[in-house]
Amino acid sequence: MERHIKLADVEAVVRNIYENFKDAETGGEVDPRIADADPSKFGIVVTLTDGRTIEVGDTCVAAPIDRLALVPVMALHREQKLGQHHKCHCDKGSAMQDCCKCQKPEGLNVCPKALRLVSKIQPKDDADGKYDVIENMIVNMMGSAPVLNDSLFESMSKTNVESDVENKLAAAGIELYDSAPIVISTTTKLRALQADLKQMAMMGATLAADGRNPITGEYAFDGEISPKVVAFMAVKGPRHLAKKWLMKTGLPAMSSFGGTIMGVYPGVMSIAAYSPAVNPDGVSVKAYKAIHHIMKQLDLNVFDSAKIVID
């Protein structure tokens, strides 16, 4: 069964929700790591798998991508694993399962699961090489390059040292697949990258389009990887809200402490929303509400049986 929705209707809903929330007081505070962010900024971008885009509000504000960097990292990991699988005709376990084995030690400001995932990326024992292949995946998915926030990277790196991250990982028995200093630095650098909403929505649309960037027409990765990455997003969800978010919105998504939430509707589109005022879990309050209401008003849910076609 197909359900057709007019692009004009999608745009009307997005614009209406933007207008309803742009001046609304929804609570939340700007993360102290980006204290200079303007809490009044708010934007929404919807990018379809064919490249058609709806954008309203402050869509050009660059914000730290934080946990959203794990989306291209997971895509790259699956791509590298797919290549190994084709060579050796074996697949020893799921990246999803392996990524979720470890628990976060007390007082640690970096997620061990994120570190383990980054540690698996080839090459190993090569900080520049590891970062370059991940950055290349990000650029291929976004269609343009994010920018490193040097001061944020430096402050987060300093916090890593003060928090004694490397020794706490070792004491907790958390296994990494590459040198701890390389993995910690690379992960922190990725979290400190900044991208605007249009870039984030394009990343999501590339994922929704089975790895094909809607604008460049180039494949960032093999199409069979997309379902696994979308599943990863569904499991991770906006920080500490995965189950509640998925049940409420029906949209696999992830968030950043910078105020961005990016969701993916496979085969259809990506929705990205931004507002730097976040709740205690580091999730943008206004972006959360905006995406929730878009999905509700359009009566969309990735678990529905109908195939969605936007005319």
mmCIF file of C-alpha atoms in Angstrom:
data_model
loop_
_atom_site.group_PDB
_atom_site.id
_atom_site.type_symbol
_atom_site.label_atom_id
_atom_site.label_comp_id
_atom_site.label_asym_id
_atom_site.label_seq_id
_atom_site.Cartn_x
_atom_site.Cartn_y
_atom_site.Cartn_z
ATOM 1 C CA MET A 1 0.000 0.000 0.000
ATOM 2 C CA GLU A 2 1.247 3.462 -0.925
ATOM 3 C CA ARG A 3 0.362 6.672 0.829
ATOM 4 C CA HIS A 4 0.990 9.879 -1.114
ATOM 5 C CA ILE A 5 1.727 13.199 0.586
ATOM 6 C CA LYS A 6 2.162 16.468 -1.263
ATOM 7 C CA LEU A 7 5.425 18.301 -0.728
ATOM 8 C CA ALA A 8 3.400 21.489 -0.215
ATOM 9 C CA ASP A 9 1.594 19.837 2.692
ATOM 10 C CA VAL A 10 4.878 18.790 4.291
ATOM 11 C CA GLU A 11 6.195 22.330 3.894
ATOM 12 C CA ALA A 12 3.018 23.810 5.395
ATOM 13 C CA VAL A 13 3.333 21.599 8.469
ATOM 14 C CA VAL A 14 7.037 22.381 8.928
ATOM 15 C CA ARG A 15 6.466 26.126 8.599
ATOM 16 C CA ASN A 16 3.477 26.048 10.939
ATOM 17 C CA ILE A 17 5.426 24.193 13.629
ATOM 18 C CA TYR A 18 8.368 26.544 13.223
ATOM 19 C CA GLU A 19 6.102 29.558 13.715
ATOM 20 C CA ASN A 20 4.438 27.969 16.748
ATOM 21 C CA PHE A 21 7.739 27.236 18.486
ATOM 22 C CA LYS A 22 10.175 29.928 17.364
ATOM 23 C CA ASP A 23 9.190 32.371 20.116
ATOM 24 C CA ALA A 24 7.841 29.837 22.587
ATOM 25 C CA GLU A 25 9.578 29.364 25.931
ATOM 26 C CA THR A 26 10.240 25.632 26.065
ATOM 27 C CA GLY A 27 12.921 25.559 28.759
ATOM 28 C CA GLY A 28 16.440 24.199 28.677
ATOM 29 C CA GLU A 29 19.848 25.850 28.911
ATOM 30 C CA VAL A 30 22.818 26.194 26.579
ATOM 31 C CA ASP A 31 25.566 23.671 27.339
ATOM 32 C CA PRO A 32 28.422 25.488 29.151
ATOM 33 C CA ARG A 33 30.903 24.065 26.617
ATOM 34 C CA ILE A 34 29.304 26.322 23.994
ATOM 35 C CA ALA A 35 28.281 29.191 26.232
ATOM 36 C CA ASP A 36 28.453 31.681 23.351
ATOM 37 C CA ALA A 37 25.619 29.948 21.460
ATOM 38 C CA ASP A 38 22.524 32.100 20.943
ATOM 39 C CA PRO A 39 19.539 30.427 22.692
ATOM 40 C CA SER A 40 17.109 32.289 20.426
ATOM 41 C CA LYS A 41 18.309 30.437 17.323
ATOM 42 C CA PHE A 42 15.945 27.817 15.953
ATOM 43 C CA GLY A 43 15.695 26.062 12.612
ATOM 44 C CA ILE A 44 14.271 23.026 10.841
ATOM 45 C CA VAL A 45 15.408 21.333 7.622
ATOM 46 C CA VAL A 46 13.700 18.465 5.811
ATOM 47 C CA THR A 47 15.661 16.891 2.954
ATOM 48 C CA LEU A 48 14.099 14.249 0.746
ATOM 49 C CA THR A 49 16.006 11.384 -0.845
ATOM 50 C CA ASP A 50 15.702 13.122 -4.225
ATOM 51 C CA GLY A 51 17.325 16.306 -2.896
ATOM 52 C CA ARG A 52 14.217 18.451 -2.499
ATOM 53 C CA THR A 53 14.613 20.502 0.657
ATOM 54 C CA ILE A 54 12.414 22.498 3.024
ATOM 55 C CA GLU A 55 14.236 24.864 5.359
ATOM 56 C CA VAL A 56 12.945 27.401 7.836
ATOM 57 C CA GLY A 57 14.599 29.545 10.462
ATOM 58 C CA ASP A 58 18.251 29.570 11.464
ATOM 59 C CA THR A 59 19.512 26.731 9.286
ATOM 60 C CA CYS A 60 23.055 28.037 8.725
ATOM 61 C CA VAL A 61 24.166 28.088 12.372
ATOM 62 C CA ALA A 62 27.094 25.703 12.883
ATOM 63 C CA ALA A 63 26.868 23.588 16.039
ATOM 64 C CA PRO A 64 28.939 20.705 17.474
ATOM 65 C CA ILE A 65 27.784 17.371 16.050
ATOM 66 C CA ASP A 66 28.852 15.412 19.154
ATOM 67 C CA ARG A 67 27.153 11.961 19.169
ATOM 68 C CA LEU A 68 25.868 12.475 15.641
ATOM 69 C CA ALA A 69 29.430 11.803 14.468
ATOM 70 C CA LEU A 70 28.763 8.158 15.334
ATOM 71 C CA VAL A 71 26.375 7.879 12.386
ATOM 72 C CA PRO A 72 29.114 8.146 9.724
ATOM 73 C CA VAL A 73 31.496 6.199 11.985
ATOM 74 C CA MET A 74 29.029 3.300 12.115
ATOM 75 C CA ALA A 75 28.517 3.506 8.330
ATOM 76 C CA LEU A 76 32.287 3.381 7.813
ATOM 77 C CA HIS A 77 32.685 0.500 10.254
ATOM 78 C CA ARG A 78 30.002 -1.496 8.444
ATOM 79 C CA GLU A 79 31.596 -0.667 5.086
ATOM 80 C CA GLN A 80 35.002 -1.861 6.255
ATOM 81 C CA LYS A 81 33.454 -4.948 7.815
ATOM 82 C CA LEU A 82 31.510 -5.642 4.629
ATOM 83 C CA GLY A 83 34.758 -5.557 2.672
ATOM 84 C CA GLN A 84 36.343 -8.028 5.095
ATOM 85 C CA HIS A 85 33.261 -10.238 4.933
ATOM 86 C CA HIS A 86 33.455 -10.370 1.146
ATOM 87 C CA LYS A 87 37.091 -11.374 1.398
ATOM 88 C CA CYS A 88 36.812 -14.043 4.070
ATOM 89 C CA HIS A 89 33.114 -15.047 3.793
ATOM 90 C CA CYS A 90 32.588 -14.793 7.527
ATOM 91 C CA ASP A 91 31.012 -12.361 9.968
ATOM 92 C CA LYS A 92 31.937 -12.814 13.595
ATOM 93 C CA GLY A 93 29.229 -11.028 15.530
ATOM 94 C CA SER A 94 27.307 -7.826 15.205
ATOM 95 C CA ALA A 95 28.807 -4.366 15.520
ATOM 96 C CA MET A 96 25.621 -3.340 17.282
ATOM 97 C CA GLN A 97 26.031 -6.071 19.895
ATOM 98 C CA ASP A 98 29.756 -5.538 20.320
ATOM 99 C CA CYS A 99 29.275 -1.799 20.671
ATOM 100 C CA CYS A 100 26.934 -2.352 23.607
ATOM 101 C CA LYS A 101 28.919 -4.739 25.810
ATOM 102 C CA CYS A 102 30.678 -2.236 28.036
ATOM 103 C CA GLN A 103 29.384 -0.013 30.808
ATOM 104 C CA LYS A 104 30.465 3.546 31.523
ATOM 105 C CA PRO A 105 32.784 3.877 34.534
ATOM 106 C CA GLU A 106 31.822 6.467 37.135
ATOM 107 C CA GLY A 107 33.053 10.000 36.509
ATOM 108 C CA LEU A 108 33.935 9.347 32.862
ATOM 109 C CA ASN A 109 32.991 12.154 30.467
ATOM 110 C CA VAL A 110 33.420 10.047 27.311
ATOM 111 C CA CYS A 111 31.159 7.163 26.253
ATOM 112 C CA PRO A 112 33.130 3.860 26.174
ATOM 113 C CA LYS A 113 30.776 2.512 23.498
ATOM 114 C CA ALA A 114 31.649 5.408 21.211
ATOM 115 C CA LEU A 115 35.348 4.889 21.886
ATOM 116 C CA ARG A 116 35.100 1.186 21.078
ATOM 117 C CA LEU A 117 33.337 1.913 17.807
ATOM 118 C CA VAL A 118 35.917 4.503 16.748
ATOM 119 C CA SER A 119 38.721 2.143 17.803
ATOM 120 C CA LYS A 120 37.568 -0.413 15.223
ATOM 121 C CA ILE A 121 38.021 1.928 12.275
ATOM 122 C CA GLN A 122 40.984 1.133 10.031
ATOM 123 C CA PRO A 123 43.782 2.096 9.864
ATOM 124 C CA LYS A 124 45.059 1.446 13.359
ATOM 125 C CA ASP A 125 48.088 2.990 15.085
ATOM 126 C CA ASP A 126 47.654 5.976 12.747
ATOM 127 C CA ALA A 127 45.826 8.956 14.273
ATOM 128 C CA ASP A 128 45.782 11.053 11.097
ATOM 129 C CA GLY A 129 44.816 8.115 8.907
ATOM 130 C CA LYS A 130 41.914 7.099 11.164
ATOM 131 C CA TYR A 131 40.577 10.638 11.379
ATOM 132 C CA ASP A 132 40.954 11.204 7.624
ATOM 133 C CA VAL A 133 38.886 8.162 6.594
ATOM 134 C CA ILE A 134 36.119 9.129 9.019
ATOM 135 C CA GLU A 135 36.159 12.748 7.873
ATOM 136 C CA ASN A 136 35.964 11.566 4.267
ATOM 137 C CA MET A 137 32.830 9.555 5.089
ATOM 138 C CA ILE A 138 31.300 12.599 6.786
ATOM 139 C CA VAL A 139 32.037 14.808 3.762
ATOM 140 C CA ASN A 140 30.602 12.212 1.364
ATOM 141 C CA MET A 141 27.403 12.006 3.392
ATOM 142 C CA MET A 142 27.042 15.753 3.974
ATOM 143 C CA GLY A 143 28.250 16.812 0.552
ATOM 144 C CA SER A 144 30.490 19.396 2.232
ATOM 145 C CA ALA A 145 33.025 19.521 5.038
ATOM 146 C CA PRO A 146 32.245 20.275 8.687
ATOM 147 C CA VAL A 147 34.569 22.639 10.537
ATOM 148 C CA LEU A 148 36.570 21.785 13.640
ATOM 149 C CA ASN A 149 35.912 24.021 16.636
ATOM 150 C CA ASP A 150 39.507 24.229 17.836
ATOM 151 C CA SER A 151 38.744 25.838 21.188
ATOM 152 C CA LEU A 152 36.058 23.253 21.951
ATOM 153 C CA PHE A 153 38.402 20.425 20.983
ATOM 154 C CA GLU A 154 41.117 21.824 23.240
ATOM 155 C CA SER A 155 38.792 22.274 26.214
ATOM 156 C CA MET A 156 37.302 18.798 25.822
ATOM 157 C CA SER A 157 40.783 17.295 25.470
ATOM 158 C CA LYS A 158 41.821 19.082 28.649
ATOM 159 C CA THR A 159 38.794 17.643 30.430
ATOM 160 C CA ASN A 160 39.781 14.167 29.227
ATOM 161 C CA VAL A 161 43.191 14.576 30.858
ATOM 162 C CA GLU A 162 41.731 15.986 34.072
ATOM 163 C CA SER A 163 39.194 13.161 34.195
ATOM 164 C CA ASP A 164 41.985 10.608 33.696
ATOM 165 C CA VAL A 165 39.957 8.934 30.919
ATOM 166 C CA GLU A 166 42.689 6.587 29.717
ATOM 167 C CA ASN A 167 43.419 5.116 33.153
ATOM 168 C CA LYS A 168 39.732 4.821 34.054
ATOM 169 C CA LEU A 169 39.102 2.842 30.888
ATOM 170 C CA ALA A 170 41.967 0.511 31.717
ATOM 171 C CA ALA A 171 40.849 0.132 35.334
ATOM 172 C CA ALA A 172 37.327 -0.775 34.176
ATOM 173 C CA GLY A 173 38.731 -3.417 31.832
ATOM 174 C CA ILE A 174 37.247 -1.761 28.740
ATOM 175 C CA GLU A 175 38.917 -3.152 25.637
ATOM 176 C CA LEU A 176 39.758 -0.853 22.758
ATOM 177 C CA TYR A 177 40.914 -2.091 19.372
ATOM 178 C CA ASP A 178 43.491 0.645 18.878
ATOM 179 C CA SER A 179 45.817 2.791 20.970
ATOM 180 C CA ALA A 180 43.811 4.522 23.723
ATOM 181 C CA PRO A 181 45.367 8.001 23.179
ATOM 182 C CA ILE A 182 44.592 7.821 19.439
ATOM 183 C CA VAL A 183 41.016 6.671 20.021
ATOM 184 C CA ILE A 184 40.275 9.221 22.749
ATOM 185 C CA SER A 185 41.722 12.104 20.726
ATOM 186 C CA THR A 186 39.985 11.071 17.484
ATOM 187 C CA THR A 187 36.601 10.646 19.182
ATOM 188 C CA THR A 188 36.918 14.013 20.909
ATOM 189 C CA LYS A 189 37.887 15.690 17.643
ATOM 190 C CA LEU A 190 34.855 14.235 15.888
ATOM 191 C CA ARG A 191 32.552 15.451 18.657
ATOM 192 C CA ALA A 192 34.015 18.965 18.309
ATOM 193 C CA LEU A 193 33.268 19.159 14.582
ATOM 194 C CA GLN A 194 30.616 21.719 13.711
ATOM 195 C CA ALA A 195 27.992 21.480 10.974
ATOM 196 C CA ASP A 196 24.846 23.399 10.145
ATOM 197 C CA LEU A 197 21.344 21.976 9.788
ATOM 198 C CA LYS A 198 21.511 21.706 6.013
ATOM 199 C CA GLN A 199 24.636 19.555 6.285
ATOM 200 C CA MET A 200 23.079 17.387 8.988
ATOM 201 C CA ALA A 201 19.861 16.908 7.021
ATOM 202 C CA MET A 202 21.887 15.971 3.935
ATOM 203 C CA MET A 203 23.779 13.388 5.986
ATOM 204 C CA GLY A 204 20.459 11.912 7.064
ATOM 205 C CA ALA A 205 19.036 12.009 3.537
ATOM 206 C CA THR A 206 22.089 10.128 2.246
ATOM 207 C CA LEU A 207 21.363 7.443 4.818
ATOM 208 C CA ALA A 208 17.664 7.436 3.889
ATOM 209 C CA ALA A 209 18.657 7.066 0.208
ATOM 210 C CA ASP A 210 20.665 3.875 0.839
ATOM 211 C CA GLY A 211 24.014 5.638 0.875
ATOM 212 C CA ARG A 212 23.524 7.852 -2.193
ATOM 213 C CA ASN A 213 24.011 11.576 -1.585
ATOM 214 C CA PRO A 214 20.901 13.239 -3.087
ATOM 215 C CA ILE A 215 22.843 16.248 -4.387
ATOM 216 C CA THR A 216 26.184 14.857 -5.547
ATOM 217 C CA GLY A 217 24.660 11.592 -6.760
ATOM 218 C CA GLU A 218 27.686 9.751 -5.387
ATOM 219 C CA TYR A 219 27.421 6.725 -3.105
ATOM 220 C CA ALA A 220 29.021 7.258 0.300
ATOM 221 C CA PHE A 221 28.606 3.559 1.098
ATOM 222 C CA ASP A 222 26.913 0.360 -0.075
ATOM 223 C CA GLY A 223 23.126 0.448 0.197
ATOM 224 C CA GLU A 224 22.877 -2.699 2.320
ATOM 225 C CA ILE A 225 24.636 -0.806 5.125
ATOM 226 C CA SER A 226 21.840 1.755 5.606
ATOM 227 C CA PRO A 227 19.376 -0.454 7.532
ATOM 228 C CA LYS A 228 22.072 -1.353 10.058
ATOM 229 C CA VAL A 229 23.012 2.297 10.623
ATOM 230 C CA VAL A 230 19.363 3.351 10.944
ATOM 231 C CA ALA A 231 18.860 0.535 13.463
ATOM 232 C CA PHE A 232 21.901 1.833 15.358
ATOM 233 C CA MET A 233 20.275 5.281 15.490
ATOM 234 C CA ALA A 234 17.003 3.799 16.705
ATOM 235 C CA VAL A 235 18.765 1.948 19.521
ATOM 236 C CA LYS A 236 20.916 4.900 20.585
ATOM 237 C CA GLY A 237 18.286 7.638 20.147
ATOM 238 C CA PRO A 238 18.498 11.130 21.605
ATOM 239 C CA ARG A 239 20.634 10.828 24.727
ATOM 240 C CA HIS A 240 18.901 8.814 27.492
ATOM 241 C CA LEU A 241 15.594 8.986 25.606
ATOM 242 C CA ALA A 242 15.875 6.231 22.993
ATOM 243 C CA LYS A 243 12.793 4.129 23.884
ATOM 244 C CA LYS A 244 10.589 7.075 24.800
ATOM 245 C CA TRP A 245 11.620 8.986 21.675
ATOM 246 C CA LEU A 246 11.050 6.071 19.301
ATOM 247 C CA MET A 247 7.629 5.259 20.754
ATOM 248 C CA LYS A 248 6.611 8.913 20.704
ATOM 249 C CA THR A 249 7.898 9.924 17.265
ATOM 250 C CA GLY A 250 8.407 6.706 15.318
ATOM 251 C CA LEU A 251 11.588 8.187 13.858
ATOM 252 C CA PRO A 252 15.131 6.825 14.381
ATOM 253 C CA ALA A 253 17.208 9.804 15.476
ATOM 254 C CA MET A 254 20.215 10.959 17.465
ATOM 255 C CA SER A 255 21.117 14.209 19.193
ATOM 256 C CA SER A 256 24.078 16.398 20.125
ATOM 257 C CA PHE A 257 24.774 18.590 23.151
ATOM 258 C CA GLY A 258 25.099 21.418 20.613
ATOM 259 C CA GLY A 259 21.320 21.395 20.151
ATOM 260 C CA THR A 260 20.843 19.385 16.945
ATOM 261 C CA ILE A 261 18.569 16.385 16.501
ATOM 262 C CA MET A 262 18.693 14.496 13.203
ATOM 263 C CA GLY A 263 16.207 11.786 12.265
ATOM 264 C CA VAL A 264 15.956 9.427 9.294
ATOM 265 C CA TYR A 265 12.864 8.036 7.565
ATOM 266 C CA PRO A 266 14.341 5.326 5.288
ATOM 267 C CA GLY A 267 13.471 5.725 1.631
ATOM 268 C CA VAL A 268 11.761 9.055 2.250
ATOM 269 C CA MET A 269 13.642 11.838 4.001
ATOM 270 C CA SER A 270 15.674 13.235 6.847
ATOM 271 C CA ILE A 271 14.488 15.772 9.429
ATOM 272 C CA ALA A 272 16.976 17.933 11.324
ATOM 273 C CA ALA A 273 16.102 20.567 13.908
ATOM 274 C CA TYR A 274 18.293 22.893 15.953
ATOM 275 C CA SER A 275 17.968 24.949 19.100
ATOM 276 C CA PRO A 276 20.904 25.216 21.550
ATOM 277 C CA ALA A 277 18.806 25.188 24.735
ATOM 278 C CA VAL A 278 19.058 21.595 25.986
ATOM 279 C CA ASN A 279 17.550 19.599 28.850
ATOM 280 C CA PRO A 280 19.702 18.033 31.632
ATOM 281 C CA ASP A 281 20.391 15.055 29.337
ATOM 282 C CA GLY A 282 21.803 17.377 26.665
ATOM 283 C CA VAL A 283 18.855 17.083 24.252
ATOM 284 C CA SER A 284 17.431 20.185 22.587
ATOM 285 C CA VAL A 285 13.985 20.812 24.026
ATOM 286 C CA LYS A 286 12.672 22.847 21.103
ATOM 287 C CA ALA A 287 14.131 20.530 18.431
ATOM 288 C CA TYR A 288 12.606 17.543 20.237
ATOM 289 C CA LYS A 289 9.153 19.134 20.275
ATOM 290 C CA ALA A 290 9.411 20.329 16.671
ATOM 291 C CA ILE A 291 10.289 16.922 15.211
ATOM 292 C CA HIS A 292 7.715 15.178 17.384
ATOM 293 C CA HIS A 293 4.964 17.493 16.135
ATOM 294 C CA ILE A 294 6.054 17.197 12.498
ATOM 295 C CA MET A 295 5.778 13.414 12.674
ATOM 296 C CA LYS A 296 2.463 13.619 14.514
ATOM 297 C CA GLN A 297 0.829 16.168 12.221
ATOM 298 C CA LEU A 298 1.936 14.333 9.080
ATOM 299 C CA ASP A 299 0.868 11.038 10.690
ATOM 300 C CA LEU A 300 4.229 9.461 9.898
ATOM 301 C CA ASN A 301 5.849 6.494 11.593
ATOM 302 C CA VAL A 302 8.627 4.294 10.204
ATOM 303 C CA PHE A 303 6.836 1.270 11.651
ATOM 304 C CA ASP A 304 3.668 1.822 9.602
ATOM 305 C CA SER A 305 3.107 -0.615 6.753
ATOM 306 C CA ALA A 306 2.299 2.001 4.103
ATOM 307 C CA LYS A 307 5.030 3.094 1.714
ATOM 308 C CA ILE A 308 5.309 6.878 1.861
ATOM 309 C CA VAL A 309 5.631 8.805 -1.392
ATOM 310 C CA ILE A 310 6.069 12.581 -1.316
ATOM 311 C CA ASP A 311 4.787 14.074 -4.579
#
